[in-house]
Tab-separated table of C-alpha atoms in Angstrom:
chain	number	residue	atom	x	y	z
A	1	MET	CA	4.600	74.868	-14.396
A	2	HIS	CA	7.780	72.907	-13.571
A	3	SER	CA	11.234	74.406	-13.533
A	4	LYS	CA	14.288	72.729	-15.045
A	5	ASN	CA	15.650	71.993	-11.566
A	6	THR	CA	12.381	70.296	-10.615
A	7	LYS	CA	12.672	68.018	-13.626
A	8	ILE	CA	16.209	67.100	-12.665
A	9	LEU	CA	15.089	66.284	-9.119
A	10	ILE	CA	12.299	64.037	-10.389
A	11	CYS	CA	14.672	62.178	-12.708
A	12	THR	CA	17.100	61.735	-9.842
A	13	LEU	CA	14.405	60.272	-7.610
A	14	LEU	CA	13.281	57.885	-10.376
A	15	THR	CA	16.852	56.744	-10.821
A	16	VAL	CA	17.189	56.033	-7.102
A	17	VAL	CA	13.948	54.035	-7.100
A	18	LEU	CA	15.124	52.042	-10.129
A	19	VAL	CA	18.469	51.292	-8.506
A	20	ILE	CA	16.763	50.170	-5.294
A	21	THR	CA	14.365	47.935	-7.264
A	22	MET	CA	17.193	46.350	-9.229
A	23	ALA	CA	19.185	45.832	-6.059
A	24	THR	CA	16.221	44.146	-4.414
A	25	SER	CA	15.859	41.758	-7.385
A	26	ALA	CA	19.549	41.027	-7.537
A	27	PHE	CA	19.732	40.241	-3.833
A	28	ALA	CA	16.492	38.218	-3.454
A	29	ALA	CA	16.074	36.060	-0.388
A	30	PRO	CA	18.344	32.985	-0.563
A	31	THR	CA	16.951	29.462	-0.714
A	32	THR	CA	16.477	27.582	2.544
A	33	PHE	CA	19.156	25.036	1.677
A	34	LYS	CA	22.377	25.831	-0.149
A	35	ASP	CA	22.353	22.486	-1.970
A	36	VAL	CA	18.733	22.813	-3.176
A	37	PRO	CA	18.691	25.647	-5.727
A	38	LYS	CA	15.444	26.853	-7.233
A	39	THR	CA	16.311	24.888	-10.362
A	40	HIS	CA	16.249	21.573	-8.477
A	41	TRP	CA	13.333	19.369	-9.587
A	42	ALA	CA	12.066	19.020	-5.993
A	43	TYR	CA	12.807	22.560	-4.816
A	44	SER	CA	9.198	23.579	-4.074
A	45	ASP	CA	8.397	20.239	-2.429
A	46	ILE	CA	11.474	20.388	-0.203
A	47	GLU	CA	10.646	23.964	0.800
A	48	ARG	CA	7.046	22.958	1.608
A	49	ALA	CA	8.022	19.811	3.517
A	50	TYR	CA	10.560	21.750	5.554
A	51	ALA	CA	8.121	24.600	6.253
A	52	ASP	CA	5.515	22.054	7.383
A	53	GLY	CA	8.022	20.469	9.758
A	54	ALA	CA	7.821	17.122	7.941
A	55	ILE	CA	11.522	16.852	7.151
A	56	GLU	CA	14.640	18.548	8.485
A	57	GLY	CA	17.964	19.478	6.977
A	58	VAL	CA	21.193	17.591	7.632
A	59	GLY	CA	23.235	20.390	9.193
A	60	THR	CA	25.319	23.240	7.820
A	61	ASP	CA	28.434	23.705	5.757
A	62	VAL	CA	31.628	25.443	6.971
A	63	ASN	CA	30.021	28.808	6.274
A	64	GLY	CA	26.971	28.040	8.365
A	65	GLN	CA	24.627	27.591	5.389
A	66	ARG	CA	21.978	24.932	5.798
A	67	LEU	CA	22.222	21.688	3.810
A	68	PHE	CA	19.535	19.169	2.811
A	69	ASP	CA	21.477	16.498	0.889
A	70	PRO	CA	18.594	15.817	-1.533
A	71	GLY	CA	20.202	12.806	-3.213
A	72	ALA	CA	20.954	10.907	-0.002
A	73	GLN	CA	19.237	7.556	0.438
A	74	LEU	CA	16.648	7.147	3.171
A	75	THR	CA	16.508	4.174	5.497
A	76	LYS	CA	13.259	2.378	6.221
A	77	ARG	CA	13.123	3.849	9.699
A	78	GLU	CA	13.754	7.368	8.431
A	79	TYR	CA	10.956	7.124	5.859
A	80	ILE	CA	8.557	5.733	8.461
A	81	ALA	CA	9.531	8.466	10.932
A	82	ILE	CA	8.878	11.228	8.381
A	83	MET	CA	5.454	9.899	7.448
A	84	MET	CA	4.333	8.965	10.953
A	85	ARG	CA	5.274	12.353	12.429
A	86	ALA	CA	3.642	14.155	9.508
A	87	PHE	CA	0.333	12.268	9.394
A	88	TYR	CA	0.042	10.677	12.859
A	89	PRO	CA	1.479	13.418	15.115
A	90	ASN	CA	-1.000	12.877	17.961
A	91	GLU	CA	-0.491	9.133	17.898
A	92	VAL	CA	3.308	9.495	17.931
A	93	ALA	CA	3.128	11.996	20.816
A	94	ALA	CA	0.862	9.652	22.777
A	95	ALA	CA	3.238	6.739	22.225
A	96	GLU	CA	6.217	8.821	23.372
A	97	ALA	CA	4.348	9.843	26.520
A	98	ASP	CA	3.091	6.366	27.425
A	99	SER	CA	5.676	4.874	29.776
A	100	ASP	CA	3.730	1.594	29.923
A	101	LEU	CA	4.747	0.855	26.339
A	102	ASN	CA	8.411	0.613	27.344
A	103	LEU	CA	9.527	1.850	23.943
A	104	GLY	CA	12.937	3.034	25.051
A	105	ASP	CA	14.689	6.275	24.171
A	106	GLU	CA	15.758	5.619	20.564
A	107	TRP	CA	14.554	8.245	18.085
A	108	TYR	CA	12.615	5.733	16.014
A	109	THR	CA	10.756	3.628	18.591
A	110	ALA	CA	7.563	5.695	18.797
A	111	THR	CA	7.214	6.027	15.024
A	112	ASP	CA	7.932	2.306	14.576
A	113	TYR	CA	5.201	1.580	17.110
A	114	VAL	CA	2.628	3.778	15.361
A	115	CYS	CA	3.513	2.240	12.006
A	116	ILE	CA	2.826	-1.234	13.367
A	117	LYS	CA	-0.269	-0.163	15.295
A	118	TYR	CA	-2.001	1.094	12.176
A	119	GLY	CA	-1.144	-1.856	9.986
A	120	LEU	CA	1.364	-0.041	7.804
A	121	ASN	CA	4.155	-2.459	8.687
A	122	TYR	CA	3.192	-5.616	6.833
A	123	ILE	CA	6.766	-6.738	6.236
A	124	TRP	CA	8.533	-8.150	9.261
A	125	ASN	CA	11.840	-6.369	8.643
A	126	MET	CA	10.384	-2.947	7.829
A	127	GLN	CA	11.969	-1.502	10.967
A	128	SER	CA	15.645	-1.430	10.035
A	129	SER	CA	18.421	0.863	9.007
A	130	ASP	CA	18.547	-0.570	5.477
A	131	PRO	CA	17.664	1.764	2.595
A	132	ILE	CA	13.980	1.707	1.669
A	133	PHE	CA	12.961	0.504	-1.765
A	134	ARG	CA	10.566	2.542	-3.891
A	135	CYS	CA	8.045	-0.318	-3.938
A	136	LYS	CA	7.846	-0.476	-0.143
A	137	ALA	CA	7.647	3.296	0.208
A	138	ALA	CA	4.804	3.362	-2.341
A	139	ALA	CA	2.932	0.564	-0.594
A	140	ILE	CA	3.241	2.298	2.782
A	141	SER	CA	2.069	5.571	1.247
A	142	TYR	CA	-1.049	3.936	-0.172
A	143	SER	CA	-1.784	2.304	3.181
A	144	ILE	CA	-1.425	5.669	4.945
A	145	LEU	CA	-4.258	7.025	2.792
A	146	ASP	CA	-6.298	3.926	3.625
A	147	SER	CA	-5.622	4.306	7.351
A	148	LEU	CA	-6.521	8.005	7.299
A	149	GLY	CA	-9.807	7.343	5.506
A	150	SER	CA	-8.701	9.486	2.573
A	151	LEU	CA	-9.195	7.019	-0.274
A	152	PRO	CA	-11.891	7.868	-2.808
A	153	PRO	CA	-14.495	5.211	-3.719
A	154	ALA	CA	-12.697	2.126	-5.016
A	155	GLU	CA	-14.459	2.129	-8.367
A	156	GLU	CA	-12.827	5.460	-9.189
A	157	TYR	CA	-9.343	3.989	-9.366
A	158	GLN	CA	-9.335	0.212	-8.812
A	159	ASN	CA	-11.406	-1.006	-11.750
A	160	VAL	CA	-8.310	-1.529	-13.902
A	161	ILE	CA	-4.900	-2.250	-12.421
A	162	PRO	CA	-2.178	-1.999	-15.068
A	163	LEU	CA	1.205	-3.271	-13.908
A	164	TYR	CA	4.542	-1.848	-14.890
A	165	ASP	CA	6.773	-4.147	-16.870
A	166	ASP	CA	9.166	-4.709	-13.980
A	167	MET	CA	6.508	-5.125	-11.265
A	168	GLU	CA	6.843	-8.910	-11.097
A	169	PHE	CA	9.994	-8.378	-9.048
A	170	THR	CA	8.142	-6.753	-6.161
A	171	ARG	CA	6.913	-9.880	-4.358
A	172	GLY	CA	3.306	-8.983	-3.734
A	173	TRP	CA	3.612	-5.207	-3.903
A	174	PRO	CA	2.254	-4.606	-7.433
A	175	ALA	CA	-1.345	-3.791	-6.504
A	176	ARG	CA	-0.543	-1.266	-3.799
A	177	VAL	CA	2.318	0.233	-5.781
A	178	THR	CA	0.160	0.600	-8.892
A	179	LEU	CA	-2.712	2.075	-6.906
A	180	ALA	CA	-0.340	4.587	-5.326
A	181	CYS	CA	0.692	5.566	-8.857
A	182	LYS	CA	-2.899	5.810	-10.054
A	183	LEU	CA	-3.659	8.156	-7.179
A	184	GLY	CA	-0.724	10.362	-8.161
A	185	ILE	CA	1.389	9.669	-5.075
A	186	PHE	CA	4.135	7.875	-7.011
A	187	SER	CA	4.953	7.652	-10.695
A	188	GLY	CA	6.713	5.216	-12.953
A	189	ASN	CA	8.972	5.917	-15.898
A	190	THR	CA	8.033	6.688	-19.482
A	191	ASP	CA	9.325	3.270	-20.580
A	192	MET	CA	6.637	1.569	-18.437
A	193	THR	CA	9.012	0.579	-15.644
A	194	PHE	CA	8.757	1.503	-11.998
A	195	ASN	CA	12.235	0.588	-10.718
A	196	PRO	CA	10.717	-1.028	-7.608
A	197	TYR	CA	14.077	-1.791	-6.035
A	198	GLY	CA	15.505	1.657	-6.568
A	199	TYR	CA	16.265	3.407	-3.300
A	200	MET	CA	14.243	6.390	-2.102
A	201	THR	CA	16.114	9.681	-1.703
A	202	ARG	CA	15.422	12.541	0.681
A	203	ALA	CA	14.181	14.689	-2.191
A	204	GLU	CA	11.745	11.964	-3.275
A	205	ALA	CA	10.472	11.593	0.280
A	206	ALA	CA	9.760	15.322	0.453
A	207	SER	CA	7.876	15.109	-2.831
A	208	VAL	CA	5.835	12.118	-1.672
A	209	TYR	CA	5.000	13.891	1.583
A	210	VAL	CA	3.633	16.893	-0.345
A	211	ARG	CA	1.570	14.660	-2.640
A	212	ILE	CA	0.049	12.777	0.285
A	213	ALA	CA	-0.628	16.026	2.146
A	214	ASN	CA	-2.327	17.553	-0.896
A	215	PHE	CA	-4.351	14.384	-1.434
A	216	VAL	CA	-5.524	14.385	2.184
A	217	ASP	CA	-6.395	18.082	1.956
A	218	GLU	CA	-8.477	17.404	-1.144
A	219	HIS	CA	-10.226	14.231	-0.016
A	220	GLY	CA	-10.347	14.786	3.751
A	221	ARG	CA	-9.456	12.354	6.494
A	222	SER	CA	-11.206	10.641	9.359
A	223	GLU	CA	-10.942	12.129	12.821
A	224	THR	CA	-9.247	9.001	14.131
A	225	PRO	CA	-6.952	6.771	12.033
A	226	VAL	CA	-7.845	3.097	11.676
A	227	LYS	CA	-5.766	0.056	10.934
A	228	ALA	CA	-5.106	-0.138	7.216
A	229	GLY	CA	-7.616	-2.496	5.632
A	230	TRP	CA	-5.211	-3.973	3.118
A	231	TYR	CA	-3.297	-5.630	5.883
A	232	TYR	CA	-5.675	-6.224	8.749
A	233	PHE	CA	-9.236	-7.461	8.725
A	234	ASP	CA	-11.479	-9.652	10.841
A	235	GLN	CA	-11.119	-13.041	9.186
A	236	SER	CA	-13.828	-14.833	11.163
A	237	THR	CA	-16.763	-13.729	8.994
A	238	LEU	CA	-15.002	-13.533	5.639
A	239	PRO	CA	-15.931	-17.019	4.365
A	240	GLU	CA	-19.633	-16.233	4.818
A	241	GLN	CA	-19.206	-12.821	3.200
A	242	LEU	CA	-17.365	-14.225	0.203
A	243	LEU	CA	-19.830	-17.054	-0.323
A	244	GLU	CA	-22.686	-14.557	-0.214
A	245	LYS	CA	-21.054	-12.712	-3.098
A	246	PHE	CA	-20.581	-15.927	-5.079
A	247	ASN	CA	-24.187	-16.922	-4.411
A	248	ALA	CA	-25.278	-13.596	-5.837
A	249	GLU	CA	-23.515	-14.599	-9.055
A	250	ARG	CA	-25.217	-18.008	-8.986
A	251	ALA	CA	-28.588	-16.343	-8.491
A	252	LYS	CA	-28.103	-14.360	-11.710
A	253	GLU	CA	-28.323	-17.668	-13.586
A	254	GLY	CA	-31.125	-19.104	-11.503
A	255	LEU	CA	-28.921	-21.442	-9.475
A	256	GLU	CA	-29.554	-22.400	-5.875
A	257	PRO	CA	-27.166	-20.884	-3.325
A	258	ALA	CA	-24.249	-23.018	-2.172
A	259	ILE	CA	-24.160	-23.794	1.541
A	260	LEU	CA	-21.072	-23.197	3.670
A	261	ASP	CA	-19.971	-26.578	4.968
A	262	GLY	CA	-17.939	-26.876	8.164
A	263	GLU	CA	-15.948	-29.924	7.072
A	264	LEU	CA	-15.144	-28.383	3.718
A	265	CYS	CA	-14.019	-25.221	5.536
A	266	ARG	CA	-11.697	-27.436	7.569
A	267	ALA	CA	-10.372	-28.904	4.319
A	268	ALA	CA	-9.850	-25.395	2.943
A	269	ALA	CA	-7.945	-24.434	6.106
A	270	ILE	CA	-5.604	-27.395	5.675
A	271	ARG	CA	-5.084	-26.575	2.032
A	272	ILE	CA	-4.367	-22.921	2.740
A	273	ASP	CA	-1.710	-23.885	5.291
A	274	GLU	CA	-0.139	-26.127	2.663
A	275	ASP	CA	-0.261	-23.454	-0.005
A	276	VAL	CA	1.165	-20.720	2.224
A	277	ALA	CA	3.966	-22.993	3.447
A	278	TRP	CA	4.872	-24.240	-0.010
A	279	LYS	CA	3.936	-21.148	-2.021
A	280	TRP	CA	1.484	-23.161	-4.095
A	281	SER	CA	3.604	-26.338	-3.895
A	282	PRO	CA	5.235	-27.708	-7.069
A	283	THR	CA	2.209	-26.893	-9.217
A	284	PRO	CA	-1.195	-25.302	-8.534
A	285	HIS	CA	-3.754	-27.561	-6.854
A	286	MET	CA	-1.111	-30.107	-5.904
A	287	ARG	CA	-0.323	-30.901	-2.294
A	288	PRO	CA	3.260	-30.661	-0.977
A	289	ASP	CA	3.700	-34.440	-1.204
A	290	GLY	CA	2.683	-34.467	-4.873
A	291	ARG	CA	-0.891	-35.685	-4.450
A	292	ASP	CA	-3.831	-33.935	-6.055
A	293	TRP	CA	-5.685	-31.355	-3.968
A	294	SER	CA	-8.812	-33.573	-3.929
A	295	THR	CA	-7.098	-36.060	-1.622
A	296	ILE	CA	-7.960	-33.672	1.187
A	297	LEU	CA	-11.666	-34.557	0.878
A	298	PRO	CA	-11.465	-38.107	2.334
A	299	GLU	CA	-9.394	-36.667	5.179
A	300	VAL	CA	-12.433	-34.655	6.316
A	301	GLY	CA	-14.830	-37.573	5.808
A	302	TYR	CA	-16.047	-36.855	2.264
A	303	ASP	CA	-15.090	-39.870	0.153
A	304	ASN	CA	-17.704	-39.680	-2.575
A	305	VAL	CA	-18.053	-36.003	-3.470
A	306	LEU	CA	-17.024	-34.343	-6.707
A	307	GLY	CA	-15.798	-30.796	-6.841
A	308	GLY	CA	-13.215	-28.196	-7.699
A	309	GLU	CA	-10.742	-25.986	-5.898
A	310	ASN	CA	-10.059	-22.280	-6.496
A	311	VAL	CA	-6.924	-20.738	-5.027
A	312	ALA	CA	-6.164	-17.012	-5.157
A	313	TYR	CA	-3.434	-14.976	-3.560
A	314	GLY	CA	-2.192	-11.417	-3.717
A	315	ILE	CA	-2.118	-8.160	-1.774
A	316	HIS	CA	-5.114	-6.918	-3.727
A	317	TYR	CA	-7.312	-9.881	-2.765
A	318	ALA	CA	-8.184	-8.292	0.531
A	319	ASP	CA	-10.801	-6.735	-1.759
A	320	MET	CA	-13.431	-9.485	-2.037
A	321	ASP	CA	-15.274	-7.754	-4.856
A	322	LEU	CA	-12.100	-7.834	-6.924
A	323	LEU	CA	-11.597	-11.494	-6.016
A	324	VAL	CA	-15.114	-12.406	-7.165
A	325	SER	CA	-14.696	-10.392	-10.345
A	326	ASP	CA	-11.429	-12.143	-11.198
A	327	CYS	CA	-12.886	-15.584	-10.472
A	328	MET	CA	-15.888	-14.916	-12.673
A	329	ALA	CA	-13.619	-13.716	-15.482
A	330	SER	CA	-11.569	-16.947	-15.448
A	331	PRO	CA	-13.448	-19.867	-17.076
A	332	PRO	CA	-12.024	-22.681	-14.878
A	333	HIS	CA	-12.642	-20.723	-11.668
A	334	ARG	CA	-16.075	-19.651	-12.837
A	335	ASP	CA	-17.012	-23.242	-13.668
A	336	ASN	CA	-16.262	-24.321	-10.102
A	337	VAL	CA	-18.472	-21.546	-8.725
A	338	MET	CA	-21.333	-21.881	-11.202
A	339	ASP	CA	-21.606	-25.668	-11.513
A	340	PRO	CA	-25.275	-26.433	-10.633
A	341	THR	CA	-24.225	-29.580	-8.763
A	342	HIS	CA	-21.764	-27.689	-6.530
A	343	THR	CA	-24.126	-26.966	-3.658
A	344	ARG	CA	-21.555	-27.143	-0.862
A	345	ALA	CA	-18.590	-24.839	-0.245
A	346	GLY	CA	-15.628	-24.571	2.073
A	347	ILE	CA	-13.658	-21.330	2.258
A	348	ASP	CA	-10.678	-20.140	4.265
A	349	VAL	CA	-8.460	-17.042	4.167
A	350	SER	CA	-5.019	-16.238	5.557
A	351	VAL	CA	-2.373	-13.505	5.361
A	352	ASP	CA	1.243	-14.603	5.062
A	353	ALA	CA	4.399	-12.869	6.291
A	354	ASP	CA	4.835	-11.002	2.996
A	355	GLY	CA	1.377	-9.476	3.165
A	356	TYR	CA	-0.193	-11.767	0.583
A	357	VAL	CA	-3.867	-12.535	1.156
A	358	TRP	CA	-4.518	-16.224	0.428
A	359	TRP	CA	-7.912	-17.767	-0.308
A	360	VAL	CA	-8.861	-21.396	-0.813
A	361	MET	CA	-12.386	-22.028	-2.069
A	362	ILE	CA	-13.636	-25.602	-2.414
A	363	PHE	CA	-16.947	-26.260	-4.168
A	364	THR	CA	-18.433	-29.773	-4.159
A	365	THR	CA	-21.525	-31.806	-4.671
A	366	ASP	CA	-23.790	-32.503	-1.709
A	367	PRO	CA	-22.103	-35.287	0.320
A	368	ASP	CA	-25.450	-36.525	1.591
A	369	ALA	CA	-26.939	-36.725	-1.891
A	370	THR	CA	-23.839	-38.493	-3.193
A	371	ALA	CA	-24.035	-41.031	-0.373
A	372	GLU	CA	-27.610	-41.911	-1.319
């Protein structure tokens, strides 16, 4: 049995508890950065990136409260530094400790070095204090996943590559940018534009870091990074590898395999130098001086052969399966590959300063048979 005074005491205690609870809610822990309220679109990503040590604040205000400056533009070097320290910490530490590299004392030299070492720097002026475009940040982000061995099987996301309406302005970046979007690392706009030359902000960089980190957590990573395959590959065996793939297509129709011909490979090498230098010259399959591509054949000693030339270029054509698929889907290119009389082939590959992968494929009749 409770007395009246006991009931009053209980009510008083409940009131105190309620007041304390309300006070706790009203004075919840402040956000990490004064200028990144919980209503900011990137609040959780900025908090995560900061907690992970991937990105720092920019100082404090006059009252000593930390600031992040979420809308500030990032330079190329700053973006590279964030990503290299986040995903290549051991490699950056090793570069900083290696006096033989003579990197100097600037804050960015070790991260620049790691970026180049792992093939993420495929544009010659990537290391600069200029703002970084969204297209370049997206391409680097995709290549980081490639370098870390975190990409899923290609057929899961590369079978169709839709381009945003404004992607033609990205000078060779569309494939990597689009793939980065398909993997959920970047996103375009609802009006089917990507704004490739928009500048990256600090808030966007934090968001991209979190997306890459989550992707790596989900898909795993290799113990040791490798050089990103979309930029670097051993070119010496690629002609044989590509021709083997084309011969597999010929075999499906009962055709004899084409034979890789040294002189035709030399012709392809000359043509690829011409194409890279002149960016496909005035028109496709025309040489810089206005002559037809076929005038290269007498220059390598083949005066009487008949044939065709396929030229392909693009970031995405480091993927030979995609190259073969595109050639087979284009009637003129397919005809050159599948012509029963084209039993000789010359192939060469090159990567230009913008990261484009260039291929020249020449298919001809047998020069010995023609001579007879």
